[in-house]
Amino acid sequence: MMKKLKMFTFLLGGILLVNCSTEDPDTASNLEELDVLKFSATQAFFVGDNRTDATTLNGGYWWTIYKEGGWGKLNFSGAQTYPGNFEIEYKNNQDIVGGKGWEYGQWNRVINYNIGTLEGSYKFVGAYGWAKATSGELIEYYIVDKKKGNGIPGVNKNQDFTVNNKNYRFLVQDRDGPSVEGDKKFKQFISENKNPNSIALNVDQRISFQKHAEHWGTYGNEGSLNNWGWYQVFGIESFNYNASQNDGNGNWGKINATIW
Amino acid sequence: MKKSTVYFLFISTLLLNSSCAEKKVEPLTPANFIFVEGGMMKNKNSQLYGIKGKVLDFYMGKYEITQKEWNEIMPKNPSNTIGDSLPVEMVTWYDCIRYCNKRSKKEGLIPYYDIDTTKDTLEGDIRINRKASGYRLPTEVEWEYAAGGGQLSKSFTYSGSDVIDSVAWTWKNTGDTILSGNWNYRSMQHNHCSTKPVGLKKPNELGFYDMTGNVMEWCEEWHVTEHISKGTYRTQRGGGWINIDDYAKVAHRGYNEAKRKAMDQGFRICRNKD
C-alpha cells in the first residue's frame, strides 16, 4: 500500500512540476514604447543625410526617394496641375533613386509617362519595383526605357521582345542580399530598351507591364510572378558616377516627369 | 487519521511548495527551456489550424542561442555583430546541428544527429535519431505551434502580439532612430541597425522571446514545394532584423540555402520530452 502511495505522490508531484514550469506571460512584460517617426510630403522635400528615405502620397500617388552621399531634392511643385508630376535634382551621389507610382504593384498595370526634363548623369529612367515568383524567388525588376552608359548590369537571356513600340532585351542578374526578405540572394529581371534614344522629351510614353511580366515568366526560369505586393514606381536612378562617362555635367542630374 | 494519509498530504504539500513557489527551479525542464504542452493548433492564423493532428510535447529554448552559449561549445564565433547576449548569426544549417551534437555530448545526452561527411554531395549525410535525448532544431510544425502560443494561443499574427514592434526587433527599430517609409537596406546601414540582445521584448503566450524578429531561426526540414526540390533549402521561420514584416508572421514559411550564412539568421534549440 505504502509503495503504491509513494508512486502516486511521485506522479502527482511530477504533474505539478510540469504544470508550473511555464511562465505567465503577463508577469514578464517589458513592452517598450516606440516613437513613430512621421513624414509629411511638402511641396519641396529635401533629402537629408541622416534620414534618407521617406514615403507617403502626393497627388494621390505614392512616392519614394533614397539618397546616399551628395545632395538631392524631390519637388512636387508641378503636382497641383498634374498630380503625377515630380522633379528630382541631385549632385555628387554614390546612389540616388526615386520616383512616383503605387505602393502596391499590378502585373498588368499600364504606366503612362511624359518626361519634360532629363539632364545630367543617370543610369536608368523607367519603371522599377519588386515581385515574387512562383519559384519562391524574390525579383527586383527594372524596365529601363532610357539609360546612359551601361545602365543596369545583367546577363542577356537573348530573348528580345517588343511592347509599346519598343524593342527590349531581357537581362537577369543574381544579387546577394539583403533584400526585403532578409540577408538572402535575390534575382533582378531587367527589360532594357535597345534604343533608349527613341524616348524623346515631351512625348507621351507608355509601359504596359503585362507583356513584360509574361515574358519574364516565360524566360526567367522562376515561374510566373504571382505576388506584386510591393511598390511599383516610375523614376530615375544614378549611382557610382564614372568620370569616363563624363557628359559635361559632372555628377549632377535632374528629371522632371509626369505619370498617370 | 491514518499514517499513510498524513504521509500523502505531507509529501504533496512539499511538492506543491517546492514546485510552484520557485517555479524556475524545475528539475524536469532544462535551464532556459520551456515545456511546450502538445495538442492541436489553436492559433487561427496558422496554416495548421483546423487540421486534425496533434503536436507532441517537447522542450524549446526560451531564447535564441546567444553568442555566449555558442562560444561555450564551438571554437569560433562567426557573428557579424559581436556581443555575449546577442543571438549568434552567420551560421549555416550545418553549423547549427553541429552545435546541437557537441552540446549534447558535453552534457551527457545522446546526440540527435548522425553526421556522415563522407556521403553527401551537399555536406554530410545527416541521419536523425528521433528518440535521442540530445539537442535538436525544431520542426517547422513545432516552431509554428510554439510561436503561435501553443495551447495558450491568442491567435496573434506575430509571436505574442498583433503589433510587431512590441514583440520583435525589426528593420525599423534596431537602429539609432525609428525608420519609416519603405524598406531600404542602405537606410538601415546608415541607421546602424543590427541584432539586439535576446529577451528584451515582450514574450509570447508561452514565454518565448524573439520568435518574431531579431534573427531568422533555422528549422529541421528541407524546404520542398511544387517548384523547389529537396536538397537546397532548409526551412527557417520568424523573420529577422532585416526583412519586412510580411516575412516575420508566425505562419510565414521562410527558407534559405542550407550552406548559406547570413547576418540575420540564427537558431533556437529543442529537446524531446522523454
Short mmCIF file of C-alpha atoms in Angstrom, two decimals:
data_model
loop_
_atom_site.label_atom_id
_atom_site.label_comp_id
_atom_site.label_asym_id
_atom_site.label_seq_id
_atom_site.Cartn_x
_atom_site.Cartn_y
_atom_site.Cartn_z
CA MET A 1 0.00 0.00 0.00
CA MET A 2 2.76 2.42 1.00
CA LYS A 3 4.69 1.57 -2.17
CA LYS A 4 1.66 2.41 -4.31
CA LEU A 5 1.12 5.64 -2.40
CA LYS A 6 4.73 6.72 -2.89
CA MET A 7 4.38 6.11 -6.60
CA PHE A 8 1.18 8.15 -6.68
CA THR A 9 2.73 11.06 -4.82
CA PHE A 10 5.69 10.96 -7.20
CA LEU A 11 3.41 11.11 -10.22
CA LEU A 12 1.31 13.87 -8.67
CA GLY A 13 4.47 15.84 -7.97
CA GLY A 14 5.64 15.30 -11.50
CA ILE A 15 2.39 16.63 -12.87
CA LEU A 16 2.55 19.66 -10.57
CA LEU A 17 6.12 20.33 -11.58
CA VAL A 18 5.29 20.16 -15.25
CA ASN A 19 2.23 22.35 -14.84
CA CYS A 20 4.19 25.03 -13.06
CA SER A 21 7.07 25.14 -15.48
CA THR A 22 5.67 27.63 -17.98
CA GLU A 23 5.83 31.34 -17.28
CA ASP A 24 2.88 33.60 -17.02
CA PRO A 25 3.28 35.98 -19.95
CA ASP A 26 1.55 38.77 -18.04
CA THR A 27 4.30 38.91 -15.45
CA ALA A 28 7.16 39.22 -17.87
CA SER A 29 6.15 42.19 -19.95
CA ASN A 30 8.74 44.77 -20.78
CA LEU A 31 6.94 46.30 -23.69
CA GLU A 32 8.75 49.35 -24.94
CA GLU A 33 7.08 52.49 -26.06
CA LEU A 34 8.36 53.30 -29.50
CA ASP A 35 8.14 56.65 -31.16
CA VAL A 36 6.98 56.56 -34.72
CA LEU A 37 8.74 58.98 -36.98
CA LYS A 38 6.25 60.51 -39.37
CA PHE A 39 6.92 62.40 -42.52
CA SER A 40 4.67 64.74 -44.42
CA ALA A 41 5.19 65.50 -48.05
CA THR A 42 5.75 69.15 -48.64
CA GLN A 43 5.92 70.92 -51.95
CA ALA A 44 9.70 70.68 -51.86
CA PHE A 45 11.24 67.83 -49.94
CA PHE A 46 14.98 67.97 -49.45
CA VAL A 47 16.57 64.62 -48.93
CA GLY A 48 18.64 64.87 -45.79
CA ASP A 49 21.79 62.99 -44.93
CA ASN A 50 20.60 61.39 -41.72
CA ARG A 51 17.19 60.28 -42.84
CA THR A 52 17.29 59.45 -46.47
CA ASP A 53 14.15 57.50 -47.11
CA ALA A 54 10.54 58.50 -46.78
CA THR A 55 7.27 57.59 -48.38
CA THR A 56 3.78 58.96 -48.45
CA LEU A 57 1.29 60.14 -51.04
CA ASN A 58 1.34 63.21 -53.25
CA GLY A 59 -1.40 63.97 -55.74
CA GLY A 60 -2.80 60.55 -54.94
CA TYR A 61 0.42 58.83 -55.99
CA TRP A 62 2.89 57.03 -53.78
CA TRP A 63 6.43 58.30 -53.95
CA THR A 64 9.83 57.18 -52.76
CA ILE A 65 13.29 58.69 -52.61
CA TYR A 66 16.59 57.37 -51.36
CA LYS A 67 19.95 59.07 -51.45
CA GLU A 68 23.47 58.08 -50.46
CA GLY A 69 26.12 60.80 -50.50
CA GLY A 70 25.93 64.24 -52.11
CA TRP A 71 22.66 66.11 -52.09
CA GLY A 72 19.25 65.61 -53.61
CA LYS A 73 15.88 67.31 -53.83
CA LEU A 74 12.45 65.96 -54.59
CA ASN A 75 9.96 68.61 -55.70
CA PHE A 76 6.23 68.36 -56.32
CA SER A 77 5.73 71.94 -57.47
CA GLY A 78 4.00 70.86 -60.70
CA ALA A 79 1.72 68.37 -58.99
CA GLN A 80 -1.09 70.85 -58.38
CA THR A 81 -1.66 70.96 -62.13
CA TYR A 82 -0.54 67.43 -62.92
CA PRO A 83 -0.96 65.16 -59.86
CA GLY A 84 1.63 62.66 -61.14
CA ASN A 85 4.35 65.27 -61.62
CA PHE A 86 7.64 65.15 -59.75
CA GLU A 87 11.11 66.61 -60.09
CA ILE A 88 14.34 65.17 -58.71
CA GLU A 89 17.64 67.01 -58.85
CA TYR A 90 20.89 65.65 -57.43
CA LYS A 91 24.65 66.01 -57.36
CA ASN A 92 27.69 64.00 -56.26
CA ASN A 93 25.71 60.96 -55.10
CA GLN A 94 27.01 57.48 -54.58
CA ASP A 95 23.44 56.49 -55.26
CA ILE A 96 20.13 58.23 -55.64
CA VAL A 97 16.91 56.56 -56.65
CA GLY A 98 13.39 57.87 -56.51
CA GLY A 99 10.13 58.35 -58.32
CA LYS A 100 6.38 58.27 -58.17
CA GLY A 101 3.92 55.44 -58.60
CA TRP A 102 1.96 52.99 -56.49
CA GLU A 103 2.56 51.39 -53.13
CA TYR A 104 1.49 48.01 -54.49
CA GLY A 105 2.29 46.70 -57.92
CA GLN A 106 0.00 45.11 -60.50
CA TRP A 107 1.11 42.59 -63.08
CA ASN A 108 -0.96 44.29 -65.79
CA ARG A 109 -0.57 47.95 -64.81
CA VAL A 110 -0.08 50.47 -67.61
CA ILE A 111 2.17 53.36 -66.67
CA ASN A 112 1.85 56.42 -68.88
CA TYR A 113 4.59 58.97 -68.55
CA ASN A 114 5.97 62.11 -70.09
CA ILE A 115 9.49 63.34 -69.40
CA GLY A 116 9.74 67.11 -69.62
CA THR A 117 13.32 67.50 -68.43
CA LEU A 118 16.14 64.98 -68.29
CA GLU A 119 19.64 66.33 -67.85
CA GLY A 120 23.00 65.28 -66.47
CA SER A 121 24.12 61.85 -65.35
CA TYR A 122 21.89 58.87 -64.71
CA LYS A 123 21.92 55.08 -65.05
CA PHE A 124 18.31 54.44 -65.76
CA VAL A 125 14.93 56.03 -66.24
CA GLY A 126 11.91 53.77 -66.25
CA ALA A 127 9.80 51.55 -64.01
CA TYR A 128 11.06 49.50 -61.10
CA GLY A 129 9.80 47.55 -58.13
CA TRP A 130 9.63 44.11 -56.54
CA ALA A 131 7.57 40.97 -57.13
CA LYS A 132 7.66 37.34 -56.09
CA ALA A 133 7.80 34.39 -58.48
CA THR A 134 6.07 31.07 -58.05
CA SER A 135 9.52 29.52 -57.56
CA GLY A 136 9.66 31.43 -54.31
CA GLU A 137 12.35 33.72 -55.67
CA LEU A 138 12.09 37.40 -54.89
CA ILE A 139 12.51 39.52 -58.04
CA GLU A 140 13.64 43.11 -58.28
CA TYR A 141 12.56 44.31 -61.70
CA TYR A 142 13.60 47.21 -63.88
CA ILE A 143 12.09 48.37 -67.15
CA VAL A 144 14.87 50.54 -68.50
CA ASP A 145 13.39 52.87 -71.09
CA LYS A 146 16.30 55.32 -71.03
CA LYS A 147 19.87 54.86 -69.83
CA LYS A 148 23.34 56.36 -70.02
CA GLY A 149 26.43 54.20 -70.18
CA ASN A 150 25.89 50.55 -69.32
CA GLY A 151 22.67 51.03 -67.43
CA ILE A 152 21.69 48.25 -65.02
CA PRO A 153 24.09 45.30 -65.44
CA GLY A 154 22.78 41.81 -66.22
CA VAL A 155 23.21 38.65 -68.30
CA ASN A 156 21.41 38.76 -71.65
CA LYS A 157 18.91 35.91 -71.97
CA ASN A 158 18.82 36.52 -75.76
CA GLN A 159 15.04 36.66 -75.68
CA ASP A 160 14.24 40.09 -77.10
CA PHE A 161 10.64 41.20 -77.30
CA THR A 162 8.60 44.18 -78.38
CA VAL A 163 5.94 46.06 -76.48
CA ASN A 164 4.69 49.65 -76.68
CA ASN A 165 6.68 50.03 -79.92
CA LYS A 166 9.91 49.48 -78.01
CA ASN A 167 12.23 46.53 -78.54
CA TYR A 168 13.69 45.21 -75.26
CA ARG A 169 16.48 42.89 -74.22
CA PHE A 170 15.76 40.64 -71.27
CA LEU A 171 18.62 40.57 -68.75
CA VAL A 172 18.83 38.68 -65.49
CA GLN A 173 21.20 39.05 -62.60
CA ASP A 174 21.76 37.21 -59.31
CA ARG A 175 22.27 39.60 -56.45
CA ASP A 176 23.35 38.96 -52.90
CA GLY A 177 21.04 40.30 -50.25
CA PRO A 178 19.95 41.94 -48.21
CA SER A 179 16.52 42.38 -49.65
CA VAL A 180 13.03 42.78 -48.21
CA GLU A 181 13.28 39.06 -47.42
CA GLY A 182 16.40 39.47 -45.33
CA ASP A 183 20.03 38.57 -45.93
CA LYS A 184 19.29 36.25 -48.85
CA LYS A 185 20.07 36.08 -52.53
CA PHE A 186 17.54 37.52 -54.95
CA LYS A 187 17.21 37.98 -58.69
CA GLN A 188 16.91 41.03 -60.89
CA PHE A 189 14.83 40.92 -64.08
CA ILE A 190 15.68 43.76 -66.42
CA SER A 191 13.87 44.79 -69.60
CA GLU A 192 16.26 47.10 -71.40
CA ASN A 193 15.08 49.27 -74.27
CA LYS A 194 17.50 48.61 -77.14
CA ASN A 195 17.01 52.11 -78.45
CA PRO A 196 16.93 54.37 -75.41
CA ASN A 197 17.41 57.48 -77.53
CA SER A 198 13.99 56.84 -79.05
CA ILE A 199 12.38 58.17 -75.88
CA ALA A 200 12.01 61.83 -76.73
CA LEU A 201 11.23 64.53 -74.22
CA ASN A 202 7.73 65.96 -74.02
CA VAL A 203 6.26 62.97 -75.83
CA ASP A 204 3.77 60.70 -74.09
CA GLN A 205 5.16 57.21 -73.48
CA ARG A 206 3.71 54.01 -72.13
CA ILE A 207 4.92 50.95 -70.20
CA SER A 208 2.48 48.02 -70.33
CA PHE A 209 3.55 45.67 -67.57
CA GLN A 210 1.59 42.66 -68.74
CA LYS A 211 3.86 41.86 -71.68
CA HIS A 212 6.97 42.29 -69.52
CA ALA A 213 5.52 40.10 -66.77
CA GLU A 214 4.55 37.38 -69.23
CA HIS A 215 7.96 37.48 -70.88
CA TRP A 216 9.77 37.30 -67.55
CA GLY A 217 7.52 34.41 -66.57
CA THR A 218 8.25 32.51 -69.79
CA TYR A 219 12.01 33.02 -69.98
CA GLY A 220 13.09 33.83 -66.44
CA ASN A 221 13.07 30.21 -65.18
CA GLU A 222 11.32 31.22 -61.99
CA GLY A 223 7.70 30.54 -62.93
CA SER A 224 5.22 33.35 -63.15
CA LEU A 225 5.41 36.45 -61.00
CA ASN A 226 2.38 35.94 -58.82
CA ASN A 227 2.84 38.34 -55.93
CA TRP A 228 3.11 42.06 -56.60
CA GLY A 229 2.65 43.22 -53.04
CA TRP A 230 5.44 45.77 -53.13
CA TYR A 231 5.87 49.20 -54.67
CA GLN A 232 5.87 49.84 -58.40
CA VAL A 233 7.12 53.24 -59.50
CA PHE A 234 8.40 55.25 -62.42
CA GLY A 235 11.61 57.07 -61.63
CA ILE A 236 15.31 57.57 -62.03
CA GLU A 237 18.48 56.08 -60.59
CA SER A 238 22.01 57.44 -60.69
CA PHE A 239 24.86 55.64 -58.98
CA ASN A 240 28.64 55.29 -58.98
CA TYR A 241 29.15 58.05 -61.49
CA ASN A 242 32.15 57.23 -63.65
CA ALA A 243 34.31 60.07 -64.91
CA SER A 244 34.82 58.21 -68.19
CA GLN A 245 31.13 58.76 -68.86
CA ASN A 246 31.60 62.50 -68.41
CA ASP A 247 28.90 64.28 -70.29
CA GLY A 248 29.98 67.75 -69.24
CA ASN A 249 27.61 67.80 -66.29
CA GLY A 250 29.82 66.14 -63.70
CA ASN A 251 27.87 64.05 -61.22
CA TRP A 252 24.77 66.15 -61.49
CA GLY A 253 21.38 65.31 -62.88
CA LYS A 254 17.76 66.32 -62.99
CA ILE A 255 14.45 64.87 -64.11
CA ASN A 256 11.02 66.39 -64.33
CA ALA A 257 8.36 63.93 -65.34
CA THR A 258 4.67 63.21 -65.01
CA ILE A 259 2.95 59.85 -64.69
CA TRP A 260 -0.69 58.90 -65.00
CA MET B 1 -6.16 9.96 10.55
CA LYS B 2 -4.22 7.07 9.15
CA LYS B 3 -0.46 7.27 8.98
CA SER B 4 -0.46 6.77 5.25
CA THR B 5 -2.89 9.65 4.69
CA VAL B 6 -0.73 12.02 6.74
CA TYR B 7 2.30 10.94 4.76
CA PHE B 8 0.48 11.55 1.48
CA LEU B 9 -0.64 15.05 2.45
CA PHE B 10 2.82 15.93 3.73
CA ILE B 11 4.59 14.84 0.59
CA SER B 12 2.02 16.53 -1.63
CA THR B 13 2.36 19.80 0.25
CA LEU B 14 6.11 19.62 -0.01
CA LEU B 15 5.98 19.01 -3.71
CA LEU B 16 3.44 21.75 -4.25
CA ASN B 17 5.50 24.29 -2.33
CA SER B 18 8.79 23.40 -3.89
CA SER B 19 7.48 23.29 -7.42
CA CYS B 20 5.26 26.36 -7.56
CA ALA B 21 6.88 28.76 -5.11
CA GLU B 22 10.12 28.59 -7.10
CA LYS B 23 8.84 27.63 -10.48
CA LYS B 24 12.10 28.42 -12.26
CA VAL B 25 13.88 25.65 -10.34
CA GLU B 26 12.31 22.95 -12.43
CA PRO B 27 14.16 19.66 -12.47
CA LEU B 28 12.27 18.31 -15.46
CA THR B 29 12.74 21.36 -17.64
CA PRO B 30 16.30 22.22 -18.68
CA ALA B 31 17.52 25.70 -17.76
CA ASN B 32 16.27 28.38 -20.16
CA PHE B 33 13.91 25.91 -21.77
CA ILE B 34 10.13 25.88 -21.69
CA PHE B 35 7.97 22.80 -21.68
CA VAL B 36 5.55 23.02 -24.59
CA GLU B 37 2.41 21.04 -23.98
CA GLY B 38 1.32 19.48 -27.24
CA GLY B 39 -2.08 19.48 -28.86
CA MET B 40 -3.92 20.71 -31.90
CA MET B 41 -3.02 24.10 -33.32
CA LYS B 42 -5.06 26.81 -31.63
CA ASN B 43 -3.67 29.86 -33.44
CA LYS B 44 -6.28 30.72 -36.06
CA ASN B 45 -3.68 32.41 -38.29
CA SER B 46 -1.75 29.18 -38.63
CA GLN B 47 -1.88 27.14 -41.80
CA LEU B 48 -2.26 24.17 -39.49
CA TYR B 49 -5.36 25.50 -37.74
CA GLY B 50 -8.25 23.08 -38.05
CA ILE B 51 -6.07 20.24 -39.24
CA LYS B 52 -6.65 17.05 -37.31
CA GLY B 53 -3.24 16.35 -35.93
CA LYS B 54 -1.57 16.78 -32.61
CA VAL B 55 1.81 18.30 -31.90
CA LEU B 56 3.64 16.19 -29.34
CA ASP B 57 5.05 17.62 -26.10
CA PHE B 58 8.58 18.98 -26.35
CA TYR B 59 11.01 21.42 -24.79
CA MET B 60 12.15 24.53 -26.60
CA GLY B 61 14.71 27.17 -25.74
CA LYS B 62 13.23 30.32 -24.27
CA TYR B 63 15.73 32.42 -26.22
CA GLU B 64 17.60 32.29 -29.48
CA ILE B 65 21.05 30.75 -28.97
CA THR B 66 23.32 33.56 -27.82
CA GLN B 67 26.93 34.09 -28.72
CA LYS B 68 27.89 33.26 -25.13
CA GLU B 69 26.17 29.89 -25.46
CA TRP B 70 27.79 29.38 -28.85
CA ASN B 71 31.28 30.22 -27.57
CA GLU B 72 30.92 27.71 -24.72
CA ILE B 73 30.57 24.92 -27.27
CA MET B 74 32.10 25.98 -30.57
CA PRO B 75 35.67 27.14 -31.33
CA LYS B 76 34.88 30.32 -33.25
CA ASN B 77 32.17 32.96 -33.14
CA PRO B 78 31.06 33.65 -36.73
CA SER B 79 28.73 36.55 -35.89
CA ASN B 80 28.69 39.81 -37.75
CA THR B 81 27.69 41.84 -34.70
CA ILE B 82 29.56 40.75 -31.58
CA GLY B 83 28.12 40.55 -28.06
CA ASP B 84 27.60 37.82 -25.47
CA SER B 85 23.86 38.33 -25.17
CA LEU B 86 23.29 38.85 -28.87
CA PRO B 87 21.98 35.92 -30.89
CA VAL B 88 24.65 34.06 -32.83
CA GLU B 89 24.32 34.66 -36.58
CA MET B 90 26.24 33.88 -39.77
CA VAL B 91 25.60 30.21 -39.06
CA THR B 92 24.68 27.65 -41.70
CA TRP B 93 22.12 24.96 -41.02
CA TYR B 94 25.01 22.52 -40.70
CA ASP B 95 26.76 24.72 -38.14
CA CYS B 96 23.61 24.59 -36.05
CA ILE B 97 23.29 20.82 -35.96
CA ARG B 98 27.00 20.52 -35.15
CA TYR B 99 26.37 22.82 -32.21
CA CYS B 100 23.45 20.65 -31.12
CA ASN B 101 25.53 17.48 -31.20
CA LYS B 102 28.54 18.99 -29.45
CA ARG B 103 26.40 20.44 -26.70
CA SER B 104 24.55 17.15 -26.32
CA LYS B 105 27.82 15.28 -25.89
CA LYS B 106 29.15 17.84 -23.43
CA GLU B 107 26.05 17.44 -21.29
CA GLY B 108 25.95 13.66 -21.49
CA LEU B 109 22.96 13.46 -23.81
CA ILE B 110 22.59 11.20 -26.82
CA PRO B 111 23.29 13.20 -30.00
CA TYR B 112 20.21 13.70 -32.15
CA TYR B 113 22.06 13.91 -35.46
CA ASP B 114 24.39 11.40 -37.06
CA ILE B 115 26.56 13.41 -39.41
CA ASP B 116 28.48 11.45 -42.01
CA THR B 117 30.56 13.88 -44.01
CA THR B 118 31.76 11.24 -46.47
CA LYS B 119 28.48 10.54 -48.23
CA ASP B 120 26.56 13.60 -49.19
CA THR B 121 27.31 15.95 -52.04
CA LEU B 122 25.76 18.77 -50.06
CA GLU B 123 27.58 18.47 -46.78
CA GLY B 124 27.41 15.23 -44.96
CA ASP B 125 24.69 12.66 -44.88
CA ILE B 126 22.51 13.65 -41.99
CA ARG B 127 20.63 10.91 -40.23
CA ILE B 128 18.34 11.60 -37.33
CA ASN B 129 17.89 9.59 -34.19
CA ARG B 130 14.39 10.75 -33.35
CA LYS B 131 14.34 9.14 -29.92
CA ALA B 132 17.61 10.69 -28.82
CA SER B 133 17.71 12.87 -25.72
CA GLY B 134 20.05 15.42 -27.29
CA TYR B 135 19.51 18.92 -28.58
CA ARG B 136 17.97 19.48 -31.98
CA LEU B 137 16.40 22.09 -34.21
CA PRO B 138 12.62 22.41 -34.04
CA THR B 139 10.50 21.08 -36.85
CA GLU B 140 8.52 23.72 -38.71
CA VAL B 141 5.34 22.49 -37.05
CA GLU B 142 6.86 22.67 -33.58
CA TRP B 143 8.19 26.14 -34.29
CA GLU B 144 4.87 27.43 -35.60
CA TYR B 145 2.98 25.83 -32.75
CA ALA B 146 5.23 27.34 -30.09
CA ALA B 147 5.46 30.75 -31.78
CA GLY B 148 1.69 30.79 -32.16
CA GLY B 149 1.21 30.37 -28.42
CA GLY B 150 0.56 26.61 -28.22
CA GLN B 151 -2.49 25.78 -26.15
CA LEU B 152 -2.47 29.31 -24.71
CA SER B 153 -2.70 30.91 -28.14
CA LYS B 154 -4.47 34.21 -28.56
CA SER B 155 -4.20 33.88 -32.34
CA PHE B 156 -1.73 36.70 -32.80
CA THR B 157 -0.24 37.44 -36.21
CA TYR B 158 3.25 37.73 -34.77
CA SER B 159 4.60 35.70 -31.89
CA GLY B 160 2.94 37.28 -28.87
CA SER B 161 1.20 40.24 -30.47
CA ASP B 162 -0.51 41.73 -33.48
CA VAL B 163 1.76 44.77 -33.08
CA ILE B 164 5.14 43.68 -34.30
CA ASP B 165 7.14 46.43 -32.56
CA SER B 166 6.05 45.24 -29.13
CA VAL B 167 7.50 41.76 -29.55
CA ALA B 168 10.16 41.98 -32.24
CA TRP B 169 13.35 43.62 -33.32
CA THR B 170 12.87 44.54 -36.95
CA TRP B 171 14.49 46.72 -39.60
CA LYS B 172 12.53 49.70 -38.30
CA ASN B 173 13.51 49.61 -34.63
CA THR B 174 17.03 48.20 -34.37
CA GLY B 175 18.99 51.35 -35.17
CA ASP B 176 19.73 54.81 -33.86
CA THR B 177 16.29 56.12 -34.81
CA ILE B 178 12.98 54.56 -35.76
CA LEU B 179 12.80 54.13 -39.52
CA SER B 180 9.63 54.55 -41.51
CA GLY B 181 8.72 54.55 -45.16
CA ASN B 182 9.62 51.73 -47.47
CA TRP B 183 12.29 49.17 -46.82
CA ASN B 184 15.79 50.22 -47.83
CA TYR B 185 18.89 48.41 -46.63
CA ARG B 186 21.15 51.37 -47.13
CA SER B 187 18.97 53.40 -44.81
CA MET B 188 19.38 50.63 -42.27
CA GLN B 189 23.15 50.75 -42.61
CA HIS B 190 23.18 54.48 -42.06
CA ASN B 191 20.94 53.95 -39.05
CA HIS B 192 23.30 51.30 -37.59
CA CYS B 193 20.63 48.62 -37.49
CA SER B 194 21.72 45.20 -36.18
CA THR B 195 20.71 42.33 -33.93
CA LYS B 196 19.68 43.05 -30.32
CA PRO B 197 20.26 41.17 -27.04
CA VAL B 198 17.80 38.33 -26.61
CA GLY B 199 14.87 38.57 -24.21
CA LEU B 200 14.31 42.34 -24.18
CA LYS B 201 10.96 42.40 -25.93
CA LYS B 202 7.67 41.04 -24.66
CA PRO B 203 7.46 37.22 -24.65
CA ASN B 204 4.65 35.31 -26.31
CA GLU B 205 1.83 33.44 -24.59
CA LEU B 206 4.14 30.56 -23.63
CA GLY B 207 7.04 32.73 -22.51
CA PHE B 208 9.24 32.53 -25.62
CA TYR B 209 11.22 35.61 -26.58
CA ASP B 210 12.16 36.90 -30.03
CA MET B 211 10.37 34.24 -32.04
CA THR B 212 9.42 37.10 -34.30
CA GLY B 213 12.36 39.20 -35.46
CA ASN B 214 15.98 39.57 -34.30
CA VAL B 215 17.28 36.54 -36.25
CA MET B 216 15.51 34.08 -38.52
CA GLU B 217 15.56 30.64 -36.92
CA TRP B 218 16.65 27.52 -38.76
CA CYS B 219 14.24 24.59 -38.54
CA GLU B 220 14.88 20.95 -39.26
CA GLU B 221 13.35 20.09 -42.64
CA TRP B 222 14.27 20.64 -46.24
CA HIS B 223 12.07 23.27 -47.86
CA VAL B 224 10.24 21.44 -50.64
CA THR B 225 7.46 22.80 -52.83
CA GLU B 226 5.99 22.14 -56.25
CA HIS B 227 8.83 24.20 -57.71
CA ILE B 228 11.64 23.55 -55.23
CA SER B 229 13.11 20.09 -54.83
CA LYS B 230 14.76 18.59 -51.77
CA GLY B 231 18.41 19.27 -51.25
CA THR B 232 18.94 23.00 -51.47
CA TYR B 233 16.88 24.95 -48.99
CA ARG B 234 16.32 24.34 -45.32
CA THR B 235 13.37 25.86 -43.54
CA GLN B 236 13.65 28.88 -41.30
CA ARG B 237 10.99 30.85 -39.50
CA GLY B 238 10.15 34.06 -37.71
CA GLY B 239 11.96 36.66 -39.77
CA GLY B 240 14.91 38.69 -38.61
CA TRP B 241 16.08 42.24 -38.21
CA ILE B 242 16.40 42.87 -41.94
CA ASN B 243 13.24 41.64 -43.67
CA ILE B 244 9.87 43.37 -43.95
CA ASP B 245 7.02 42.44 -41.64
CA ASP B 246 5.31 40.01 -44.03
CA TYR B 247 8.18 37.57 -43.63
CA ALA B 248 8.00 37.67 -39.85
CA LYS B 249 4.46 36.41 -39.43
CA VAL B 250 4.02 33.24 -37.42
CA ALA B 251 2.51 31.47 -40.42
CA HIS B 252 5.13 32.56 -42.96
CA ARG B 253 7.31 29.71 -44.21
CA GLY B 254 10.82 31.02 -44.76
CA TYR B 255 13.83 29.20 -46.10
CA ASN B 256 17.40 29.70 -47.24
CA GLU B 257 20.18 27.68 -48.79
CA ALA B 258 21.37 25.23 -46.13
CA LYS B 259 25.00 26.23 -46.60
CA ARG B 260 24.41 29.96 -46.62
CA LYS B 261 25.46 32.19 -43.76
CA ALA B 262 23.52 35.35 -43.14
CA MET B 263 23.74 38.12 -40.60
CA ASP B 264 20.03 37.84 -39.78
CA GLN B 265 20.00 34.07 -39.42
CA GLY B 266 20.40 32.11 -36.19
CA PHE B 267 18.53 29.39 -34.31
CA ARG B 268 16.99 28.12 -31.12
CA ILE B 269 17.07 24.53 -29.96
CA CYS B 270 14.68 21.88 -28.72
CA ARG B 271 14.73 18.59 -26.88
CA ASN B 272 12.33 15.70 -26.83
CA LYS B 273 10.16 15.42 -23.78
CA ASP B 274 11.34 11.93 -22.95
#
